[in-house]
Coordinates of C-alpha atoms in Angstrom, one line a residue:
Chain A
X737 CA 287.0 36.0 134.6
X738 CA 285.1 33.5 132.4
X739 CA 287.2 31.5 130.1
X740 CA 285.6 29.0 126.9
X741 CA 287.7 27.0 124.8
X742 CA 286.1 24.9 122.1
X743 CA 283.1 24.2 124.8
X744 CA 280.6 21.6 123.3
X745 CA 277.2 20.7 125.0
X746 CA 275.6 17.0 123.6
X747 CA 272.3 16.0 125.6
X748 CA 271.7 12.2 125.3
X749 CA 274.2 11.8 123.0
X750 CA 272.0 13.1 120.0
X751 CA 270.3 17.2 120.8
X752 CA 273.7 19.2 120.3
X753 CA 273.7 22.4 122.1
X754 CA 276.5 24.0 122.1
X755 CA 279.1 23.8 119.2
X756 CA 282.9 24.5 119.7
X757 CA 282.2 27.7 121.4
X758 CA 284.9 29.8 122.3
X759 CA 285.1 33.2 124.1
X760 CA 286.1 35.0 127.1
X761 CA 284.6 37.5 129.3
X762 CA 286.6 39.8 131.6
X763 CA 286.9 40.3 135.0
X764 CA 284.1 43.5 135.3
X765 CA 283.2 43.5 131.9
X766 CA 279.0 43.4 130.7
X767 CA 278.3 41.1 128.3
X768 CA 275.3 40.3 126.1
X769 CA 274.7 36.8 125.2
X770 CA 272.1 36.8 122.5
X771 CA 270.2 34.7 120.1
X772 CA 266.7 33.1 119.4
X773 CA 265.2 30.3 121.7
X774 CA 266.9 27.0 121.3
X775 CA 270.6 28.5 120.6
X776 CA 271.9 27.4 123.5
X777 CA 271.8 30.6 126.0
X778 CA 270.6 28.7 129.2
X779 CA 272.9 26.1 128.3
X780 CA 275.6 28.3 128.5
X781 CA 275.0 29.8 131.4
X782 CA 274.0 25.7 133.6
X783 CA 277.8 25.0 132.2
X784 CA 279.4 28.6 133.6
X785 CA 277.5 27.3 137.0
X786 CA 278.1 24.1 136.6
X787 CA 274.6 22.7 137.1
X788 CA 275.8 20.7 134.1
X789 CA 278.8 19.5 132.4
X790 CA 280.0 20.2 129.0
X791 CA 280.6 17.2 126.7
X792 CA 284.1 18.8 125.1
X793 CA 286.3 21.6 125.4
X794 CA 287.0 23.6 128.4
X795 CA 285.6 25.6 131.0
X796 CA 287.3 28.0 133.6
X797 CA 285.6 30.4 136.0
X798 CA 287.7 32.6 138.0
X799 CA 290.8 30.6 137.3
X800 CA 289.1 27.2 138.6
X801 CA 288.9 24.0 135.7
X802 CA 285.4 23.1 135.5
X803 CA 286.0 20.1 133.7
X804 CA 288.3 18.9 136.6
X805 CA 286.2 20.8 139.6
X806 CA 285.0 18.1 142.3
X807 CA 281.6 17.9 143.6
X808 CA 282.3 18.9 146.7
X809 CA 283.7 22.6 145.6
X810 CA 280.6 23.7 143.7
X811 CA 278.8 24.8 145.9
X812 CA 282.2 27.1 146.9
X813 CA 282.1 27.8 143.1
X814 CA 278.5 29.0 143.2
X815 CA 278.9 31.3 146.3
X816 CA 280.9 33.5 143.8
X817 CA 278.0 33.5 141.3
X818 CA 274.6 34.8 141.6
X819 CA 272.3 34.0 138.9
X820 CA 269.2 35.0 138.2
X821 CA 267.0 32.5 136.4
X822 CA 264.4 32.3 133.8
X823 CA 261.6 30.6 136.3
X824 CA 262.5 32.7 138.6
X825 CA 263.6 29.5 141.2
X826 CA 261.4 31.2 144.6
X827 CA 260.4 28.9 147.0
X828 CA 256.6 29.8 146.9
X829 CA 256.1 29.1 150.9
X830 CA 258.8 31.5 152.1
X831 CA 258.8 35.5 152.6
X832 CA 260.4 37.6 149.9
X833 CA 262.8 38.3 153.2
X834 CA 263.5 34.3 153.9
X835 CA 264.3 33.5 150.0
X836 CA 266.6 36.2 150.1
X837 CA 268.4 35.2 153.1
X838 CA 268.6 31.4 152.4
X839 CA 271.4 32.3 149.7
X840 CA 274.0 33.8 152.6
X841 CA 272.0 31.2 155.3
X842 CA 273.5 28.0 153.4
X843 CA 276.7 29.8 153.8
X844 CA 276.9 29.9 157.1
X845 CA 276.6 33.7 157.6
X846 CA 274.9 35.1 161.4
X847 CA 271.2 36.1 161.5
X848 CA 272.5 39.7 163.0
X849 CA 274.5 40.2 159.7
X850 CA 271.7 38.4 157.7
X851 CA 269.0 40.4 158.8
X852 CA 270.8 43.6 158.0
X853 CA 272.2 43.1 154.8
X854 CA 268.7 41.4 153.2
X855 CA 267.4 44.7 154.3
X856 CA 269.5 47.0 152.7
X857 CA 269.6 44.9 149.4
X858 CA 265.6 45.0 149.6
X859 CA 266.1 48.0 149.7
X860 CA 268.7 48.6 147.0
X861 CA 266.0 46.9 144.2
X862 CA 262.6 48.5 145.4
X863 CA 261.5 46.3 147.4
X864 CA 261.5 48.4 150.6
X865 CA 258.4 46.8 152.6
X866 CA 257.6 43.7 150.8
X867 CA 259.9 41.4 152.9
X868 CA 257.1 39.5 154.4
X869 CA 254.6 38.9 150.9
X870 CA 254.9 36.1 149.5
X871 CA 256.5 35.5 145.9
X872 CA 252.9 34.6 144.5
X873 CA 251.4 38.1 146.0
X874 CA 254.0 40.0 143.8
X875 CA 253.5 41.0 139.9
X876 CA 256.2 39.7 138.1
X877 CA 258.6 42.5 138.2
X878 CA 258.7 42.5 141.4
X879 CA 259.5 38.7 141.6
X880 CA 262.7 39.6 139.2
X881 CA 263.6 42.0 141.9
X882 CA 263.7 39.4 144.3
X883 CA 265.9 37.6 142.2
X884 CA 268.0 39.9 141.6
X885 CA 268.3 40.5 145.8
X886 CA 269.2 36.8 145.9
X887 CA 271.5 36.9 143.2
X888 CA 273.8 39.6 144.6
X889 CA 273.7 39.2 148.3
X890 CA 276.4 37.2 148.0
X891 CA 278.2 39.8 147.0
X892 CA 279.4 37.8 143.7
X893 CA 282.1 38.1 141.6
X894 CA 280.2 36.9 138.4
X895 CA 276.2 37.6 137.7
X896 CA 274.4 35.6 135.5
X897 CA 271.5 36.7 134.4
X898 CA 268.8 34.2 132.3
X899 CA 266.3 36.3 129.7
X900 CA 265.9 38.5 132.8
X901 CA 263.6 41.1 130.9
X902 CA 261.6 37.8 129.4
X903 CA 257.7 38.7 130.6
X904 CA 258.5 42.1 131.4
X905 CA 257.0 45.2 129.2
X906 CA 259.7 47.2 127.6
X907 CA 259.7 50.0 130.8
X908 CA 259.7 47.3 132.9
X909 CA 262.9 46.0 130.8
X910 CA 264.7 48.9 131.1
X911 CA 264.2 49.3 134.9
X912 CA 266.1 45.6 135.1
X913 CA 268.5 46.3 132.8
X914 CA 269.7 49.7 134.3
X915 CA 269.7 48.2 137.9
X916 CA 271.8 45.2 136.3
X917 CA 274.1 48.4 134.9
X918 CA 274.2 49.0 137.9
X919 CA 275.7 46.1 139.5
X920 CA 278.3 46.0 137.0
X921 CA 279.7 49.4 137.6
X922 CA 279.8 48.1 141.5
X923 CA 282.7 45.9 139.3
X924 CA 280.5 43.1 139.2
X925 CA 281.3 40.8 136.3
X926 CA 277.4 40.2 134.0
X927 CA 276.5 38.4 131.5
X928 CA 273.1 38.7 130.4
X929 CA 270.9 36.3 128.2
X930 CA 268.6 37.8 125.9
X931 CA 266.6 37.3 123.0
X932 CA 265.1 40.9 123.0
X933 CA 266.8 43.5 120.7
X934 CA 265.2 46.4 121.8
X935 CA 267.2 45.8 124.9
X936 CA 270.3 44.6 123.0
X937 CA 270.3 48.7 121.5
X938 CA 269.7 50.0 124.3
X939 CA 273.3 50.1 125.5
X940 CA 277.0 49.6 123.5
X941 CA 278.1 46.9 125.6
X942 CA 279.7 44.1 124.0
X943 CA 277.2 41.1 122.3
X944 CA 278.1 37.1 121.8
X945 CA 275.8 35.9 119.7
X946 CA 274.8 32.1 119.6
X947 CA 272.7 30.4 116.7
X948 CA 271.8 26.7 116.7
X949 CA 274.6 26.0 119.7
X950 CA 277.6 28.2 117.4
X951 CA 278.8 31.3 117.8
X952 CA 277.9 33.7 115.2
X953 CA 279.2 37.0 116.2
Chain B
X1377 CA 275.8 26.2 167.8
X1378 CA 274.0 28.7 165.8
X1379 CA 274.3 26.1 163.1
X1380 CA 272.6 24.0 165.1
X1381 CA 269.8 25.6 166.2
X1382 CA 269.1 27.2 162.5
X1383 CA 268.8 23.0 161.6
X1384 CA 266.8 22.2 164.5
X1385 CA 264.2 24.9 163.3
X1386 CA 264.1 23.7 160.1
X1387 CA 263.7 20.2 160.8
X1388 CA 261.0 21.0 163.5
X1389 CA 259.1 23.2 160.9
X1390 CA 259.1 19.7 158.5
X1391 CA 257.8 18.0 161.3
X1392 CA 255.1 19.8 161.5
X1393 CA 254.6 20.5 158.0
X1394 CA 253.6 16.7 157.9
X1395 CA 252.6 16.7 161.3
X1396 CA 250.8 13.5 160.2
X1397 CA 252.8 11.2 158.7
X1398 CA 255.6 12.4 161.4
X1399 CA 253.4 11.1 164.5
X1400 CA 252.4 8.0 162.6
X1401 CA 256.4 7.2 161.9
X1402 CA 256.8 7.9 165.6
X1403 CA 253.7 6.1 167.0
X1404 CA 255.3 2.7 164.9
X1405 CA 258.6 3.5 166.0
X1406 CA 257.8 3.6 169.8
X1407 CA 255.1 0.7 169.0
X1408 CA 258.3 -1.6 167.9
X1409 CA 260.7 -0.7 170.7
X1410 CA 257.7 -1.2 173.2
X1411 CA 257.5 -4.8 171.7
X1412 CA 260.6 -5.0 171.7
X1413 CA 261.7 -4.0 175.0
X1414 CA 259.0 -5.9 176.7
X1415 CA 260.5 -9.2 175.6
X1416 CA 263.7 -8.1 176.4
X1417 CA 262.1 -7.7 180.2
X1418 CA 259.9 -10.8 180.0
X1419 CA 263.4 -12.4 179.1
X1420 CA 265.7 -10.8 182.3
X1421 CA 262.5 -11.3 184.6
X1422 CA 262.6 -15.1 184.0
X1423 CA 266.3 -14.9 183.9
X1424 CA 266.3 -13.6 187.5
X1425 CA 263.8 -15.7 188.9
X1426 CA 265.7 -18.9 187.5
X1427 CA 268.9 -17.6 188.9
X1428 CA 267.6 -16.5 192.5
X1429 CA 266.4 -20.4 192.3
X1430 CA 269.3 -21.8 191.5
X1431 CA 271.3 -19.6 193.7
X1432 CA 270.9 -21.5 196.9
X1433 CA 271.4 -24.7 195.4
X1434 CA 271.0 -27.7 197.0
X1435 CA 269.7 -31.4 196.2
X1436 CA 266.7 -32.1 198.5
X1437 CA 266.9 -36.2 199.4
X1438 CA 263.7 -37.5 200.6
X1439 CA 263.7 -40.3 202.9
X1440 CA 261.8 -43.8 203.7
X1441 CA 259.7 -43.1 207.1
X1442 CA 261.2 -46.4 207.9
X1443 CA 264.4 -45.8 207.4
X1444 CA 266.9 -47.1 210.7
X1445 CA 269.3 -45.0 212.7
X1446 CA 272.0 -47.1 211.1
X1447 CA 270.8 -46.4 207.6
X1448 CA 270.6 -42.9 208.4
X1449 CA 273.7 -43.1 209.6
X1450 CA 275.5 -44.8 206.8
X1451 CA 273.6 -42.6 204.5
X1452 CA 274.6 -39.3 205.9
X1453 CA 278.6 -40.7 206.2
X1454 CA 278.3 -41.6 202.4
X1455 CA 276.6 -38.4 201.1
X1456 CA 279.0 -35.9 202.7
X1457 CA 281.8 -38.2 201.4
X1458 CA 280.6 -37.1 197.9
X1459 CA 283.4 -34.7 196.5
X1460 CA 280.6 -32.3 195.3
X1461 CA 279.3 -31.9 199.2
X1462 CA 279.3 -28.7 200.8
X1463 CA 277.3 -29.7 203.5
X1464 CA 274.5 -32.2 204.7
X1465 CA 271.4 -30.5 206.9
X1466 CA 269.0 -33.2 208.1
X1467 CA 265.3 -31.7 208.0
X1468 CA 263.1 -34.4 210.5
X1469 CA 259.2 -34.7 209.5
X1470 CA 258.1 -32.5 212.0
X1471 CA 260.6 -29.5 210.8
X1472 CA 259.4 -29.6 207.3
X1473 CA 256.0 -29.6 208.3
X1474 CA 256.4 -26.6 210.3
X1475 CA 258.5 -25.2 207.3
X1476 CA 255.9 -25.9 205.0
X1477 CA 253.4 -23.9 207.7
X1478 CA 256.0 -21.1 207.7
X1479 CA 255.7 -20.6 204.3
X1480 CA 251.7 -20.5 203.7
X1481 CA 252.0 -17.7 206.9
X1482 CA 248.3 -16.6 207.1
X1483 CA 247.0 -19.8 205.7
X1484 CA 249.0 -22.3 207.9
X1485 CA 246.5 -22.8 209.8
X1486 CA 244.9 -25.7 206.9
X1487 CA 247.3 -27.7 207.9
X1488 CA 246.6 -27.9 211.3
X1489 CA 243.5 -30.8 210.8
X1490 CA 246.0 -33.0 209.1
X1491 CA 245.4 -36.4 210.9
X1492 CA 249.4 -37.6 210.8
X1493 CA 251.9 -35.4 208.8
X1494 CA 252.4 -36.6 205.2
X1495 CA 255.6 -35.0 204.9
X1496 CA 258.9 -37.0 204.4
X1497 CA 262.1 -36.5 206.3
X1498 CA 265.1 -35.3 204.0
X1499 CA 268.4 -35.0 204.0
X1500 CA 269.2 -31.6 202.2
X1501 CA 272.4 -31.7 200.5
X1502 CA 274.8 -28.1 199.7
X1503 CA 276.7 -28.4 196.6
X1504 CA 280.1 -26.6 196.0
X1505 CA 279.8 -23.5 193.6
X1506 CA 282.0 -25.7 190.7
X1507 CA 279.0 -28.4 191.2
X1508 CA 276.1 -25.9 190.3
X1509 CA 276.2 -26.6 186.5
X1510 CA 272.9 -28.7 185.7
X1511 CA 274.5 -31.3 184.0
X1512 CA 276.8 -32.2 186.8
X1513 CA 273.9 -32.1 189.1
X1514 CA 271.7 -34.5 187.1
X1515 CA 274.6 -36.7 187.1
X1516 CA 274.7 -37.2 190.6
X1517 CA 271.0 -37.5 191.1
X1518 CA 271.2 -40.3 188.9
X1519 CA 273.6 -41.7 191.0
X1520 CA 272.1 -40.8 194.6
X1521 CA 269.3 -42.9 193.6
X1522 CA 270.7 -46.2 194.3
X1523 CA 271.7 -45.5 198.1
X1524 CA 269.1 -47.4 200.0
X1525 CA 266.5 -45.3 202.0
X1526 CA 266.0 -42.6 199.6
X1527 CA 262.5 -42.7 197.9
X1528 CA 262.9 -39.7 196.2
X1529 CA 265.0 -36.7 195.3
X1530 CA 264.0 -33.1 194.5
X1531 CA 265.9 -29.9 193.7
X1532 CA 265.0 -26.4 192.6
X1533 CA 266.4 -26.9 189.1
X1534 CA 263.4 -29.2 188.3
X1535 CA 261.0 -26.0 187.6
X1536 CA 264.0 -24.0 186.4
X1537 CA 264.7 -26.7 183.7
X1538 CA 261.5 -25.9 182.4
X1539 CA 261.8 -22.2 182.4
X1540 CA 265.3 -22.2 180.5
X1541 CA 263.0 -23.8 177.4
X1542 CA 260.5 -20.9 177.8
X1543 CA 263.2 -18.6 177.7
X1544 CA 265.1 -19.9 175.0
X1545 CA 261.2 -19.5 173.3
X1546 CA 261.2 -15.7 174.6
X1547 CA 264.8 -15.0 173.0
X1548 CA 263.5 -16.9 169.6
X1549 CA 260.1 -15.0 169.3
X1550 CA 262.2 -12.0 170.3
X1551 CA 264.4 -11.9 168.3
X1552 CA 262.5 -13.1 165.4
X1553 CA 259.7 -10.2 165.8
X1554 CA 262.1 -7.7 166.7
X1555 CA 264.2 -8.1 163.2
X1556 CA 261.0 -8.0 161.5
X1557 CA 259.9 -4.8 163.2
X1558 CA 263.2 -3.4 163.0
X1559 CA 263.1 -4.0 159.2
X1560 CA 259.8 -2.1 159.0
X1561 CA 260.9 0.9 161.4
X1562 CA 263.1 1.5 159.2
X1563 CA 260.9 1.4 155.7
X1564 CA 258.6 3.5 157.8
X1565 CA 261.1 6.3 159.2
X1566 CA 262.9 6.2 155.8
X1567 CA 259.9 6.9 154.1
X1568 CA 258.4 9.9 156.3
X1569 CA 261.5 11.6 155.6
X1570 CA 261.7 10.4 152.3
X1571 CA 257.8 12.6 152.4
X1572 CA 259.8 15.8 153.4
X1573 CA 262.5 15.5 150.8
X1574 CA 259.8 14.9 148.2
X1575 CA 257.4 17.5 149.3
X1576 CA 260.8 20.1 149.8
X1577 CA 262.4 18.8 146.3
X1578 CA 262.2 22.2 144.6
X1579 CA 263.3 23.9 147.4
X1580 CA 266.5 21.2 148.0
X1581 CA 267.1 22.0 143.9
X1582 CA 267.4 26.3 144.3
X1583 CA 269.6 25.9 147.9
X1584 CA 272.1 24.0 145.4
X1585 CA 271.9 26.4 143.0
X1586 CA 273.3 29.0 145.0
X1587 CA 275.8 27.2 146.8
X1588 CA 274.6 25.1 149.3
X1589 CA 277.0 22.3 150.4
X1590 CA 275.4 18.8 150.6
X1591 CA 275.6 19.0 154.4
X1592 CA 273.6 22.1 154.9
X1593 CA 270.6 20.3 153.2
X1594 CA 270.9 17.0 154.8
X1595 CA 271.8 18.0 158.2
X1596 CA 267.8 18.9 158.8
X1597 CA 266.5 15.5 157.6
X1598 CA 269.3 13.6 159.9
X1599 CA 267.9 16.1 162.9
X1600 CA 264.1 15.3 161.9
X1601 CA 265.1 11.3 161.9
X1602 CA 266.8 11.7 165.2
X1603 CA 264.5 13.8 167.1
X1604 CA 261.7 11.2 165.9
X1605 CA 263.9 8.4 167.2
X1606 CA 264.2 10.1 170.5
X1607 CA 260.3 10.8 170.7
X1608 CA 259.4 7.0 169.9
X1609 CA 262.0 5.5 172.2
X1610 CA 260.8 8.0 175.0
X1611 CA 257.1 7.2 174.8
X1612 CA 257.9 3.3 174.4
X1613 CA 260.0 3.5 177.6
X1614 CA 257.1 5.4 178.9
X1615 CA 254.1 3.1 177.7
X1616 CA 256.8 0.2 179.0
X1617 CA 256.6 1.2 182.6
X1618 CA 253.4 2.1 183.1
X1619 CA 252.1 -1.4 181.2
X1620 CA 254.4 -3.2 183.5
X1621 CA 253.7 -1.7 186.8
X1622 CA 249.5 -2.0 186.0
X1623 CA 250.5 -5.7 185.1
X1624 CA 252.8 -5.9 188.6
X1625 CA 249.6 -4.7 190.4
X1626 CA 247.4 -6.7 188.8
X1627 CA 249.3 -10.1 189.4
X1628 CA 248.4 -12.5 192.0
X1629 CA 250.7 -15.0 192.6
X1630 CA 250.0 -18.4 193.9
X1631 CA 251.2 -19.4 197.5
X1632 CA 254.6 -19.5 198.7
X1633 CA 255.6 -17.9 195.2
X1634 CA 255.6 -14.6 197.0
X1635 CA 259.1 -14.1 196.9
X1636 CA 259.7 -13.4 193.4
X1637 CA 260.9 -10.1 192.4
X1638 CA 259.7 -8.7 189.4
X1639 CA 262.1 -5.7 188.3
X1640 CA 261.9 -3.0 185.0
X1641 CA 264.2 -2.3 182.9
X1642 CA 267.8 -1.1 184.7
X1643 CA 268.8 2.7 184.1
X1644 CA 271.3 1.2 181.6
X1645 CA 268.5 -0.9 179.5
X1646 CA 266.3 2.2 179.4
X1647 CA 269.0 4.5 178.1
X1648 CA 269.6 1.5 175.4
X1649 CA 266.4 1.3 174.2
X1650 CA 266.1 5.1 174.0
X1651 CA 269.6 4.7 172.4
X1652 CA 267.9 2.3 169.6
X1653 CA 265.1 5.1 168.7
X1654 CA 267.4 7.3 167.9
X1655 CA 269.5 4.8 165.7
X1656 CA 266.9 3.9 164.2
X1657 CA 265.4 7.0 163.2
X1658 CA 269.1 8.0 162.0
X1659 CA 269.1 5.0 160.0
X1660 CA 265.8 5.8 159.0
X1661 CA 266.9 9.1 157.6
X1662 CA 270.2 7.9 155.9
X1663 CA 268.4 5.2 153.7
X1664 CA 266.1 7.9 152.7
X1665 CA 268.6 10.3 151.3
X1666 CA 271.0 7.9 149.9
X1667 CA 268.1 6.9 147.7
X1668 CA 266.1 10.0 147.3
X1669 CA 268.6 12.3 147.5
X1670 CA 271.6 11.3 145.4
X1671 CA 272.8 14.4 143.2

């Protein structure tokens, strides 16, 4: 599903990022990405996008060149990922409901079908009447819930999911990462970031570890 | 259609999100195409009243009281031997008098303690339609001149001459102060929506993120420019006709210049200058996101 060959990541022609990485990630597999701040993890994860380009090496998502896609098919590209970022990325001034639906709105989809599915999906992540708070009224594991909503409305092939467990207690943690366990048994491809190994034991799935912009492991 | 509607909500909902600045983009827009368009009407109004002028045109010959029969006689042979004749109508002193009476209507009475009438006889010559140009017709005024028994000569064209240099003024100083204001509709549209796309930036950032196409986000903005145009062209063609039929009531003209026919804007000009709103707020909107919004 996710192919790297020798992938390198300069910024500015000087901060290297990523180093000659090289893996690959099958199609409903669960993969761990690990590693301290600063070794490239978020990196990784703007180049699987494609929020940014990689300096060297290859990229290929679901059989599509990244290093060859044109500007006009990412957002084609996207539809098939839901990510869930670090900062969260909810637009402060709309209902837990609306930032849900935007994601299958900017696809085109009708309200009727819209309306129904960002229900159930609320529902799905415990969210079950909050549709109309705002994302500053919630705590901040319910904001990752939100996310998450957004993320797999879409009904994605691939989820990416940025230190999702970052501010959250350890209970809180596991409630993520067992709902993200979740979505992978559903045949969802994930690949989750993380720098938190109390999470990392938690299950036996497989873990790519990054150091400095190089694999390690 | 559902498309449609979903961008037409959003681009209401900017609109009034900077309710402000949106009204202050449309009050200059409409305030430039009111400018705008009411030198485009000064300029047909004194178009038409120069045509209607010249329409009926004929060279008015004014002749010596003492003129003799045979004079007159020799005159009238020579004028309608002119190629440019259509016809030759003689008007006695008494007829224009009475003409002159005709046309002050209520006030013709004034006239009546004249002690003798001061008006001239005249010989008033038609000109064929391929003679109207006012070249040719200065060119045979300077040569009507020399035929004895005419003292002077007059013809509508005199006043008209004059106008054509006020209107060449009008189209100048319109078009002159409308490029200017166009310009500056423009900075101003482009910069209201450039307000939105600031104020919405974060929000334009996540919708790429998961998947939007570049269309999806701009569509809103190019219906926010639009539907501004169309509000500032509609109030401008509304401010036009009231302005111009309080100024229509308000004018008195002097005598005997009842007959001009002041007219608005035809159905065709007022679609137009709705038309250019809209194009301009359009415009307004694509400057905006080719600067602000380039990925």
């Amino acid at each position: 599903m996710i192919q790297l060959y020798h992938l390198t990541k300069v910024y500015n022609g000087r901060k290297v990022a990523l180093n000659d990485v090289s893996f690959k990630v099958d199609e409903g597999e669960f993969v761990f990405i690990a590693g301290p701040s600063g070794a490239g993890k978020t990196t990784l994860i703007k180049l699987i996008m494609c929020e940014e380009r990689a300096s060297q090496g290859q990229i290929l998502v679901d059989r599509l060149n990244l290093q060859r896609i044109k500007p006009n098919k990412i957002p084609y590209l996207r539809r098939k990922i839901g990510v869930i970022f670090q900062d969260f990325k909810l637009i402060p001034t709309r209902t837990v409901f609306q930032n849900v639906a935007l994601r299958l709105e900017v696809q085109g989809a009708k309200r009727s079908f819209i309306n129904k599915k960002v229900r159930v999906i609320l529902k799905n992540v415990g969210l079950e009447g909050l549709g109309e708070a705002l994302p500053p009224q919630l705590s901040g594991g319910e904001q990752q819930r939100v996310v998450i909503a957004r993320a797999m409305i879409g009904d994605p092939l691939i989820l990416l999911a940025d230190e999702p467990t970052g501010n959250l207690d350890i209970d809180l943690s596991r409630n993520i990462l067992n709902l993200l366990l979740d979505i992978n048994k559903g045949g969802t491809t994930v690949l989750m970031a993380t720098h938190n190994q109390e999470i990392l034991q938690e299950t036996n799935k497989r873990v790519i570890r990054l150091d400095q912009g190089r694999l390690v492991a | 259609m559902s498309k449609l509607i979903y961008f037409t909500r959003v681009a209401l909902n900017n609109t009034a999100k900077n309710i402000f600045v949106s009204l202050v983009s449309i009050g200059t827009l409409s305030l430039s195409l009111l400018i705008l368009s009411a030198f485009i009407l000064l300029y047909t109004n004194v178009q038409n009243i120069i045509k209607s002028s010249t329409q009926d045109l004929s060279i008015s010959v004014y002749l010596d009281d003492n003129i003799s029969q045979a004079d007159l006689t020799k005159l009238k042979k020579s004028l309608s031997e002119l190629p440019q004749t259509a016809g030759i109508n003689h008007i006695s002193k008494s007829q224009a008098l009475a003409d002159l009476k005709s046309r002050f209507g209520a006030h013709g009475a004034l006239l009546d303690g004249l002690d003798e009438n001061p008006l001239p006889a005249s010989l008033e010559l038609k000109l064929k339609p391929e003679y109207r140009s006012q070249n040719l017709v200065r060119a045979l005024i300077k040569r009507l001149e020399n035929f004895d028994g005419v003292i002077d000569m007059g013809y509508a064209w005199e006043w008209a001459d004059k106008l054509s240099g006020l209107l060449n003024f009008i189209k100048l100083c319109g078009l002159v102060i409308g490029g200017l204001l166009f310009l500056a509709t423009i900075f101003i549209v482009s910069n209201t929506i450039k307000l939105t796309v600031y104020s919405r930036r974060e929000e334009i950032y996540t919708m790429r993120l998961i998947g939007s196409t570049e269309g999806f986000i701009k569509a809103p903005f190019f219906i926010e420019g639009l539907l501004q145009g169309l509000a500032g062209g509609l109030l401008a063609l509304i401010a036009l006709f009231l302005i111009f039929n309080l100024l229509v009531s308000q004018i008195k003209f002097p005598l005997g210049l009842t007959v001009i026919n002041l007219t608005f804007l035809s159905p065709t000009a007022a679609l137009t200058l709705v038309g250019s709103g809209i194009f301009l707020g359009l415009l307004g909107s694509f400057v905006s996101l080719r600067r602000f919004m380039g990925e």
